[in-house]
Amino acid sequence: MLNDRLTPLDAAALFPDGPAASIAAAVRSGNRVFLSGRTAECPDGSVAGLGDAAAQTNATLDNLEAALAAAGGSLRDITKLTTSLIDRAHRKPVYETIGRRLRDVFPVSTGLIVAGLARPELMVQIDADAVIGGATTRLRTFELKDWFSQDIAWQGAMVAAGPAEIFVRGQAGAALDGSAMAGPGRRPEDAAAQADRALSNLATLLHEAGSDIDEVTKITVYISDRAYRHAVYKVIGQHFRGIHPVSTGIIVPGFARPDILFEIDVQAQRNQGGPHRRVRRYHSNAVRYGFSQQNIDCDFCMAVRAGRHVVLRGQTGTDLNEVMHGAGDPQAQAEQAMRNVAQLLGEAGARLSDVTKATVFVTDRAYLCSVTETVLRHLGPAAPCLSTLIIKGLASPELAMEVDITAMVQGDDA
């Protein structure tokens, strides 16, 4: 089976002074569709809807709709959205526009406030996942207006469960019926309480989808302050003891509501033909994040292969022998990260040409072009989907970039 890369995009058109490289608006692998993170950028490099969050959201959804159509699908096939805003004040017009365009679709979702997007004039970016063919069941559907009394006309679901993959709404410490929020303060112990509620919710939702925690392949942990990191990860370690998912940890300016300190995204693949293969298992206390070790007591690994699907731990300038490279030099960090990527893919039985999506995080807009150019140069003709986000921070202050990689192994014997 091959990965079908559709609607080539010029990366240089996505942000000023961007790299001269090709990426895909969509990659279809079987019924699964990966999509580049999209904004209101037009093919000629202009931005639609300047200063108008609703207009930019409409243009963004137009771009996603065109990519899905090229893949043989439509907006109705979307399973998950990750919506990144530069200002929480834009949330209502953005989500009501999505709600109108995706009426009765009931996607699962994660909402982030980020430090910036590829261009300063952009107000919203939407990352989407899709499964074509109608075999996805939406569980615990709800109206956002019934969720903490938010005056937003938008529909969602807690889970989109398919035969191979399970998509879960980002969990942030709220009761599953939206009636209460754990951790009402802004102390590390409040962040820990939110994490405990979120992970208990996750176990419930996976069970309802006919799954379990051992089918989780990747977690992405978002926190609003590095001061919460130790408390949050201690809770994660308790809930995921012995599971060894891959992980990415991101510090963002905020979330959908000011009371949210923490949110966790998970990727889960159903066990088909045996347990997932977890490559380079480790205990977090024994490894370095940048220059430092962190006593966060978690079982993780560097790569997970589930059938044809391969996901990697977010890669930085720390090599696989725990030596930090490129302090003060984001491009050098990206070079090391991509050397790690090539090695880890090989150990999981995949190649760079199997990569379907790369997500680049940088801590300063000034780093974005050089880091993205480096990532795409290493991926070469793979031309995967691409997303970029400017964030508040990473696991350690010396880390200036991180790259997430997803791959689908190609070939009849994959």
Short mmCIF file of N, CA, C and O in Angstrom, two decimals, residues 191-299:
data_model
loop_
_atom_site.label_atom_id
_atom_site.label_comp_id
_atom_site.label_asym_id
_atom_site.label_seq_id
_atom_site.Cartn_x
_atom_site.Cartn_y
_atom_site.Cartn_z
N ALA A 191 -2.70 22.12 38.81
CA ALA A 191 -2.38 21.48 37.53
C ALA A 191 -2.37 19.97 37.67
O ALA A 191 -2.85 19.24 36.78
N ALA A 192 -1.85 19.47 38.79
CA ALA A 192 -1.84 18.01 39.02
C ALA A 192 -3.25 17.47 39.15
O ALA A 192 -3.57 16.39 38.63
N ALA A 193 -4.13 18.22 39.84
CA ALA A 193 -5.52 17.78 39.97
C ALA A 193 -6.21 17.73 38.61
O ALA A 193 -6.99 16.81 38.32
N GLN A 194 -5.93 18.72 37.76
CA GLN A 194 -6.51 18.70 36.42
C GLN A 194 -5.98 17.51 35.62
O GLN A 194 -6.73 16.85 34.90
N ALA A 195 -4.70 17.23 35.76
CA ALA A 195 -4.13 16.09 35.04
C ALA A 195 -4.75 14.78 35.50
O ALA A 195 -5.05 13.90 34.68
N ASP A 196 -4.96 14.63 36.80
CA ASP A 196 -5.54 13.40 37.31
C ASP A 196 -6.96 13.20 36.79
O ASP A 196 -7.34 12.10 36.37
N ARG A 197 -7.76 14.28 36.80
CA ARG A 197 -9.12 14.19 36.25
C ARG A 197 -9.07 13.86 34.76
O ARG A 197 -9.82 13.01 34.27
N ALA A 198 -8.20 14.54 34.03
CA ALA A 198 -8.12 14.32 32.58
C ALA A 198 -7.76 12.88 32.24
O ALA A 198 -8.35 12.27 31.33
N LEU A 199 -6.83 12.31 32.96
CA LEU A 199 -6.39 10.95 32.66
C LEU A 199 -7.40 9.91 33.13
O LEU A 199 -7.54 8.85 32.50
N SER A 200 -8.13 10.20 34.18
CA SER A 200 -9.23 9.32 34.57
C SER A 200 -10.32 9.35 33.49
O SER A 200 -10.88 8.31 33.13
N ASN A 201 -10.61 10.55 32.98
CA ASN A 201 -11.56 10.67 31.87
C ASN A 201 -11.09 9.87 30.66
O ASN A 201 -11.89 9.18 30.01
N LEU A 202 -9.81 9.97 30.37
CA LEU A 202 -9.27 9.26 29.21
C LEU A 202 -9.50 7.77 29.33
O LEU A 202 -9.92 7.12 28.35
N ALA A 203 -9.25 7.21 30.49
CA ALA A 203 -9.46 5.77 30.68
C ALA A 203 -10.92 5.41 30.44
O ALA A 203 -11.24 4.39 29.81
N THR A 204 -11.84 6.25 30.93
CA THR A 204 -13.28 6.00 30.73
C THR A 204 -13.63 6.05 29.26
O THR A 204 -14.35 5.18 28.73
N LEU A 205 -13.14 7.07 28.56
CA LEU A 205 -13.49 7.25 27.14
C LEU A 205 -12.93 6.12 26.28
O LEU A 205 -13.60 5.62 25.37
N LEU A 206 -11.71 5.72 26.55
CA LEU A 206 -11.15 4.60 25.79
C LEU A 206 -11.93 3.32 26.03
O LEU A 206 -12.20 2.55 25.09
N HIS A 207 -12.33 3.09 27.27
CA HIS A 207 -13.14 1.90 27.58
C HIS A 207 -14.46 1.94 26.81
O HIS A 207 -14.88 0.91 26.24
N GLU A 208 -15.09 3.09 26.76
CA GLU A 208 -16.36 3.21 26.03
C GLU A 208 -16.18 2.99 24.54
O GLU A 208 -17.12 2.59 23.84
N ALA A 209 -14.98 3.25 24.03
CA ALA A 209 -14.68 3.04 22.61
C ALA A 209 -14.20 1.62 22.33
O ALA A 209 -13.81 1.31 21.20
N GLY A 210 -14.23 0.75 23.36
CA GLY A 210 -13.76 -0.61 23.18
C GLY A 210 -12.25 -0.72 23.15
O GLY A 210 -11.69 -1.65 22.56
N SER A 211 -11.58 0.22 23.82
CA SER A 211 -10.13 0.27 23.83
C SER A 211 -9.64 0.28 25.27
O SER A 211 -10.40 0.05 26.20
N ASP A 212 -8.35 0.55 25.44
CA ASP A 212 -7.76 0.60 26.77
C ASP A 212 -6.51 1.45 26.70
O ASP A 212 -6.01 1.78 25.60
N ILE A 213 -5.96 1.78 27.85
CA ILE A 213 -4.80 2.66 27.92
C ILE A 213 -3.59 2.06 27.21
O ILE A 213 -2.73 2.78 26.71
N ASP A 214 -3.54 0.71 27.12
CA ASP A 214 -2.37 0.10 26.49
C ASP A 214 -2.37 0.25 24.98
O ASP A 214 -1.39 -0.10 24.31
N GLU A 215 -3.45 0.80 24.40
CA GLU A 215 -3.47 1.06 22.97
C GLU A 215 -3.04 2.49 22.63
O GLU A 215 -2.98 2.86 21.46
N VAL A 216 -2.73 3.28 23.64
CA VAL A 216 -2.23 4.64 23.40
C VAL A 216 -0.81 4.56 22.86
O VAL A 216 0.06 3.89 23.43
N THR A 217 -0.56 5.23 21.75
CA THR A 217 0.77 5.24 21.15
C THR A 217 1.52 6.52 21.46
O THR A 217 2.74 6.50 21.62
N LYS A 218 0.82 7.65 21.51
CA LYS A 218 1.49 8.94 21.72
C LYS A 218 0.66 9.84 22.60
O LYS A 218 -0.59 9.83 22.51
N ILE A 219 1.34 10.60 23.46
CA ILE A 219 0.68 11.67 24.19
C ILE A 219 1.37 12.99 23.85
O ILE A 219 2.59 13.04 23.66
N THR A 220 0.58 14.03 23.73
CA THR A 220 1.10 15.39 23.61
C THR A 220 0.57 16.18 24.78
O THR A 220 -0.64 16.28 24.98
N VAL A 221 1.49 16.68 25.59
CA VAL A 221 1.14 17.35 26.84
C VAL A 221 1.34 18.85 26.67
O VAL A 221 2.44 19.30 26.36
N TYR A 222 0.28 19.60 26.87
CA TYR A 222 0.34 21.06 26.80
C TYR A 222 0.15 21.61 28.22
O TYR A 222 -0.79 21.22 28.92
N ILE A 223 1.03 22.50 28.64
CA ILE A 223 0.86 23.18 29.92
C ILE A 223 1.07 24.68 29.70
O ILE A 223 1.71 25.09 28.72
N SER A 224 0.53 25.48 30.59
CA SER A 224 0.60 26.94 30.42
C SER A 224 1.78 27.57 31.15
O SER A 224 2.01 28.78 31.00
N ASP A 225 2.53 26.77 31.90
CA ASP A 225 3.70 27.30 32.60
C ASP A 225 4.63 26.14 32.94
O ASP A 225 4.17 25.10 33.43
N ARG A 226 5.93 26.32 32.70
CA ARG A 226 6.87 25.25 33.00
C ARG A 226 6.85 24.87 34.47
O ARG A 226 7.21 23.75 34.86
N ALA A 227 6.40 25.79 35.33
CA ALA A 227 6.32 25.50 36.77
C ALA A 227 5.37 24.36 37.08
O ALA A 227 5.46 23.75 38.15
N TYR A 228 4.46 24.03 36.16
CA TYR A 228 3.51 22.94 36.38
C TYR A 228 4.04 21.60 35.89
O TYR A 228 3.41 20.56 36.12
N ARG A 229 5.17 21.61 35.21
CA ARG A 229 5.62 20.42 34.50
C ARG A 229 5.84 19.23 35.43
O ARG A 229 5.36 18.12 35.17
N HIS A 230 6.57 19.44 36.50
CA HIS A 230 6.88 18.34 37.40
C HIS A 230 5.61 17.72 37.97
O HIS A 230 5.44 16.50 37.99
N ALA A 231 4.69 18.57 38.44
CA ALA A 231 3.46 18.06 39.07
C ALA A 231 2.60 17.30 38.07
O ALA A 231 2.05 16.23 38.38
N VAL A 232 2.49 17.81 36.85
CA VAL A 232 1.66 17.18 35.82
C VAL A 232 2.25 15.83 35.40
O VAL A 232 1.54 14.82 35.31
N TYR A 233 3.54 15.80 35.15
CA TYR A 233 4.14 14.56 34.65
C TYR A 233 4.17 13.47 35.72
O TYR A 233 4.11 12.28 35.40
N LYS A 234 4.27 13.85 36.98
CA LYS A 234 4.18 12.83 38.02
C LYS A 234 2.84 12.08 37.94
O LYS A 234 2.78 10.85 38.10
N VAL A 235 1.77 12.82 37.66
CA VAL A 235 0.44 12.19 37.51
C VAL A 235 0.39 11.34 36.25
O VAL A 235 -0.12 10.22 36.25
N ILE A 236 0.93 11.87 35.16
CA ILE A 236 0.97 11.08 33.91
C ILE A 236 1.72 9.77 34.14
O ILE A 236 1.28 8.70 33.68
N GLY A 237 2.84 9.84 34.86
CA GLY A 237 3.61 8.63 35.13
C GLY A 237 2.81 7.58 35.88
O GLY A 237 2.94 6.38 35.61
N GLN A 238 1.97 8.01 36.81
CA GLN A 238 1.15 7.06 37.56
C GLN A 238 0.12 6.39 36.66
O GLN A 238 -0.10 5.18 36.75
N HIS A 239 -0.52 7.16 35.78
CA HIS A 239 -1.58 6.61 34.94
C HIS A 239 -1.03 5.74 33.80
O HIS A 239 -1.73 4.83 33.34
N PHE A 240 0.17 6.05 33.33
CA PHE A 240 0.74 5.33 32.19
C PHE A 240 1.86 4.38 32.61
O PHE A 240 2.67 3.99 31.78
N ARG A 241 1.90 3.99 33.89
CA ARG A 241 2.96 3.12 34.35
C ARG A 241 3.01 1.83 33.54
O ARG A 241 2.00 1.13 33.37
N GLY A 242 4.16 1.55 32.94
CA GLY A 242 4.35 0.33 32.18
C GLY A 242 3.85 0.37 30.75
O GLY A 242 4.05 -0.60 30.00
N ILE A 243 3.24 1.49 30.32
CA ILE A 243 2.67 1.55 28.96
C ILE A 243 3.71 2.02 27.95
O ILE A 243 3.77 1.52 26.83
N HIS A 244 4.54 2.99 28.29
CA HIS A 244 5.61 3.49 27.43
C HIS A 244 5.10 4.10 26.11
O HIS A 244 5.49 3.67 25.03
N PRO A 245 4.23 5.13 26.17
CA PRO A 245 3.92 5.86 24.94
C PRO A 245 5.09 6.76 24.54
O PRO A 245 6.00 7.01 25.35
N VAL A 246 5.09 7.26 23.31
CA VAL A 246 5.98 8.36 22.97
C VAL A 246 5.32 9.65 23.42
O VAL A 246 4.10 9.71 23.62
N SER A 247 6.11 10.70 23.59
CA SER A 247 5.54 11.93 24.14
C SER A 247 6.17 13.16 23.52
O SER A 247 7.32 13.14 23.06
N THR A 248 5.40 14.23 23.53
CA THR A 248 5.87 15.58 23.20
C THR A 248 5.32 16.51 24.26
O THR A 248 4.13 16.42 24.61
N GLY A 249 6.14 17.39 24.79
CA GLY A 249 5.71 18.33 25.82
C GLY A 249 5.86 19.76 25.36
O GLY A 249 6.96 20.17 24.97
N ILE A 250 4.78 20.53 25.40
CA ILE A 250 4.74 21.88 24.85
C ILE A 250 4.20 22.84 25.91
O ILE A 250 3.22 22.53 26.60
N ILE A 251 4.82 24.01 26.02
CA ILE A 251 4.30 25.08 26.87
C ILE A 251 3.64 26.11 25.97
O ILE A 251 4.28 26.64 25.05
N VAL A 252 2.37 26.39 26.22
CA VAL A 252 1.60 27.33 25.41
C VAL A 252 1.09 28.46 26.29
O VAL A 252 0.98 28.32 27.50
N PRO A 253 0.75 29.60 25.69
CA PRO A 253 0.25 30.72 26.49
C PRO A 253 -1.10 30.47 27.16
O PRO A 253 -1.40 31.09 28.18
N GLY A 254 -1.94 29.60 26.59
CA GLY A 254 -3.24 29.39 27.19
C GLY A 254 -4.08 28.40 26.44
O GLY A 254 -3.65 27.78 25.45
N PHE A 255 -5.33 28.26 26.92
CA PHE A 255 -6.27 27.27 26.40
C PHE A 255 -7.63 27.94 26.16
O PHE A 255 -7.75 29.16 26.24
N ALA A 256 -8.63 27.11 25.92
CA ALA A 256 -9.95 27.64 25.58
C ALA A 256 -10.54 28.52 26.67
O ALA A 256 -11.24 29.49 26.39
N ARG A 257 -10.27 28.15 27.93
CA ARG A 257 -10.77 28.94 29.06
C ARG A 257 -9.61 29.27 29.99
O ARG A 257 -8.68 28.47 30.13
N PRO A 258 -9.66 30.40 30.68
CA PRO A 258 -8.54 30.79 31.54
C PRO A 258 -8.26 29.84 32.68
O PRO A 258 -7.14 29.80 33.19
N ASP A 259 -9.26 29.05 33.11
CA ASP A 259 -9.05 28.15 34.25
C ASP A 259 -8.32 26.87 33.87
O ASP A 259 -7.93 26.09 34.75
N ILE A 260 -8.08 26.64 32.58
CA ILE A 260 -7.38 25.43 32.14
C ILE A 260 -5.88 25.68 32.23
O ILE A 260 -5.35 26.63 31.65
N LEU A 261 -5.17 24.81 32.94
CA LEU A 261 -3.72 24.88 33.10
C LEU A 261 -2.99 23.82 32.29
O LEU A 261 -1.78 23.93 32.08
N PHE A 262 -3.73 22.80 31.86
CA PHE A 262 -3.13 21.59 31.31
C PHE A 262 -4.11 20.96 30.33
O PHE A 262 -5.33 21.00 30.53
N GLU A 263 -3.59 20.41 29.24
CA GLU A 263 -4.42 19.62 28.33
C GLU A 263 -3.56 18.51 27.74
O GLU A 263 -2.36 18.70 27.50
N ILE A 264 -4.17 17.36 27.55
CA ILE A 264 -3.44 16.23 26.98
C ILE A 264 -4.18 15.71 25.76
O ILE A 264 -5.40 15.50 25.78
N ASP A 265 -3.43 15.54 24.69
CA ASP A 265 -3.91 14.87 23.49
C ASP A 265 -3.31 13.47 23.46
O ASP A 265 -2.15 13.28 23.85
N VAL A 266 -4.08 12.51 22.98
CA VAL A 266 -3.54 11.16 22.82
C VAL A 266 -3.83 10.65 21.41
O VAL A 266 -4.81 11.04 20.78
N GLN A 267 -2.93 9.81 20.94
CA GLN A 267 -3.18 9.01 19.74
C GLN A 267 -3.30 7.56 20.20
O GLN A 267 -2.49 7.09 21.00
N ALA A 268 -4.30 6.87 19.71
CA ALA A 268 -4.51 5.47 20.09
C ALA A 268 -4.80 4.65 18.84
O ALA A 268 -5.62 5.05 18.00
N GLN A 269 -4.12 3.53 18.73
CA GLN A 269 -4.33 2.59 17.63
C GLN A 269 -4.79 1.26 18.23
O GLN A 269 -4.24 0.81 19.23
N ARG A 270 -5.78 0.66 17.60
CA ARG A 270 -6.24 -0.63 18.09
C ARG A 270 -5.17 -1.70 17.86
O ARG A 270 -4.50 -1.70 16.82
N ASN A 271 -5.00 -2.56 18.85
CA ASN A 271 -4.07 -3.68 18.69
C ASN A 271 -4.61 -4.62 17.62
O ASN A 271 -5.68 -5.21 17.77
N GLN A 272 -3.88 -4.75 16.55
CA GLN A 272 -4.28 -5.64 15.45
C GLN A 272 -3.11 -6.57 15.15
O GLN A 272 -2.08 -6.14 14.65
N GLY A 273 -3.25 -7.82 15.51
CA GLY A 273 -2.18 -8.78 15.29
C GLY A 273 -1.13 -8.78 16.38
O GLY A 273 -0.03 -9.29 16.18
N GLY A 274 -1.46 -8.21 17.54
CA GLY A 274 -0.53 -8.25 18.66
C GLY A 274 -0.26 -6.87 19.23
O GLY A 274 -0.67 -5.86 18.66
N PRO A 275 0.42 -6.80 20.36
CA PRO A 275 0.70 -5.51 21.01
C PRO A 275 1.54 -4.60 20.13
O PRO A 275 2.27 -5.06 19.24
N HIS A 276 1.44 -3.30 20.38
CA HIS A 276 2.26 -2.35 19.66
C HIS A 276 3.74 -2.58 19.97
O HIS A 276 4.11 -2.98 21.08
N ARG A 277 4.56 -2.28 18.99
CA ARG A 277 6.01 -2.39 19.16
C ARG A 277 6.54 -1.05 19.67
O ARG A 277 6.38 -0.02 19.01
N ARG A 278 7.15 -1.06 20.85
CA ARG A 278 7.64 0.18 21.48
C ARG A 278 9.17 0.15 21.49
O ARG A 278 9.78 -0.73 22.09
N VAL A 279 9.76 1.12 20.79
CA VAL A 279 11.19 1.13 20.50
C VAL A 279 11.92 2.03 21.49
O VAL A 279 11.51 3.16 21.74
N ARG A 280 13.02 1.53 22.04
CA ARG A 280 13.86 2.30 22.97
C ARG A 280 13.05 2.77 24.18
O ARG A 280 12.94 3.96 24.45
N ARG A 281 12.52 1.85 24.92
CA ARG A 281 11.80 2.19 26.15
C ARG A 281 12.78 2.82 27.15
O ARG A 281 13.95 2.44 27.20
N TYR A 282 12.28 3.75 27.95
CA TYR A 282 13.13 4.36 28.97
C TYR A 282 12.27 4.90 30.10
O TYR A 282 11.06 5.08 29.95
N HIS A 283 12.93 5.14 31.21
CA HIS A 283 12.29 5.83 32.33
C HIS A 283 12.82 7.26 32.35
O HIS A 283 14.03 7.48 32.26
N SER A 284 11.92 8.22 32.45
CA SER A 284 12.28 9.62 32.25
C SER A 284 13.36 10.11 33.21
O SER A 284 14.16 10.98 32.86
N ASN A 285 13.41 9.58 34.42
CA ASN A 285 14.39 10.05 35.39
C ASN A 285 15.82 9.77 34.96
O ASN A 285 16.76 10.38 35.47
N ALA A 286 16.00 8.85 34.02
CA ALA A 286 17.34 8.41 33.62
C ALA A 286 17.83 9.10 32.35
O ALA A 286 18.90 8.76 31.85
N VAL A 287 17.07 10.04 31.80
CA VAL A 287 17.47 10.69 30.55
C VAL A 287 17.52 12.20 30.75
O VAL A 287 16.98 12.75 31.71
N ARG A 288 18.18 12.88 29.80
CA ARG A 288 18.28 14.34 29.85
C ARG A 288 17.27 14.98 28.89
O ARG A 288 17.01 14.47 27.82
N TYR A 289 16.74 16.10 29.32
CA TYR A 289 15.93 16.98 28.47
C TYR A 289 16.78 18.24 28.26
O TYR A 289 16.88 19.08 29.15
N GLY A 290 17.41 18.37 27.08
CA GLY A 290 18.39 19.43 26.92
C GLY A 290 19.61 19.12 27.77
O GLY A 290 20.23 18.06 27.65
N PHE A 291 19.96 20.01 28.69
CA PHE A 291 21.12 19.81 29.54
C PHE A 291 20.79 19.12 30.86
O PHE A 291 21.68 18.70 31.59
N SER A 292 19.50 19.05 31.20
CA SER A 292 19.14 18.65 32.56
C SER A 292 18.37 17.33 32.59
O SER A 292 17.73 16.94 31.62
N GLN A 293 18.46 16.68 33.74
CA GLN A 293 17.59 15.55 34.03
C GLN A 293 16.41 16.05 34.86
O GLN A 293 16.54 17.01 35.62
N GLN A 294 15.26 15.42 34.69
CA GLN A 294 14.06 15.88 35.37
C GLN A 294 13.39 14.69 36.06
O GLN A 294 13.07 13.70 35.41
N ASN A 295 13.17 14.84 37.32
CA ASN A 295 12.61 13.75 38.12
C ASN A 295 11.07 13.75 37.96
O ASN A 295 10.34 14.17 38.85
N ILE A 296 10.61 13.27 36.79
CA ILE A 296 9.16 13.29 36.53
C ILE A 296 8.55 11.89 36.53
O ILE A 296 7.34 11.75 36.38
N ASP A 297 9.37 10.85 36.64
CA ASP A 297 8.90 9.49 36.95
C ASP A 297 7.89 8.94 35.94
O ASP A 297 6.80 8.51 36.31
N CYS A 298 8.24 8.97 34.66
CA CYS A 298 7.35 8.48 33.60
C CYS A 298 8.04 7.38 32.79
O CYS A 298 9.25 7.42 32.57
N ASP A 299 7.24 6.41 32.33
CA ASP A 299 7.70 5.38 31.39
C ASP A 299 7.34 5.83 29.98
O ASP A 299 6.16 5.95 29.63
#
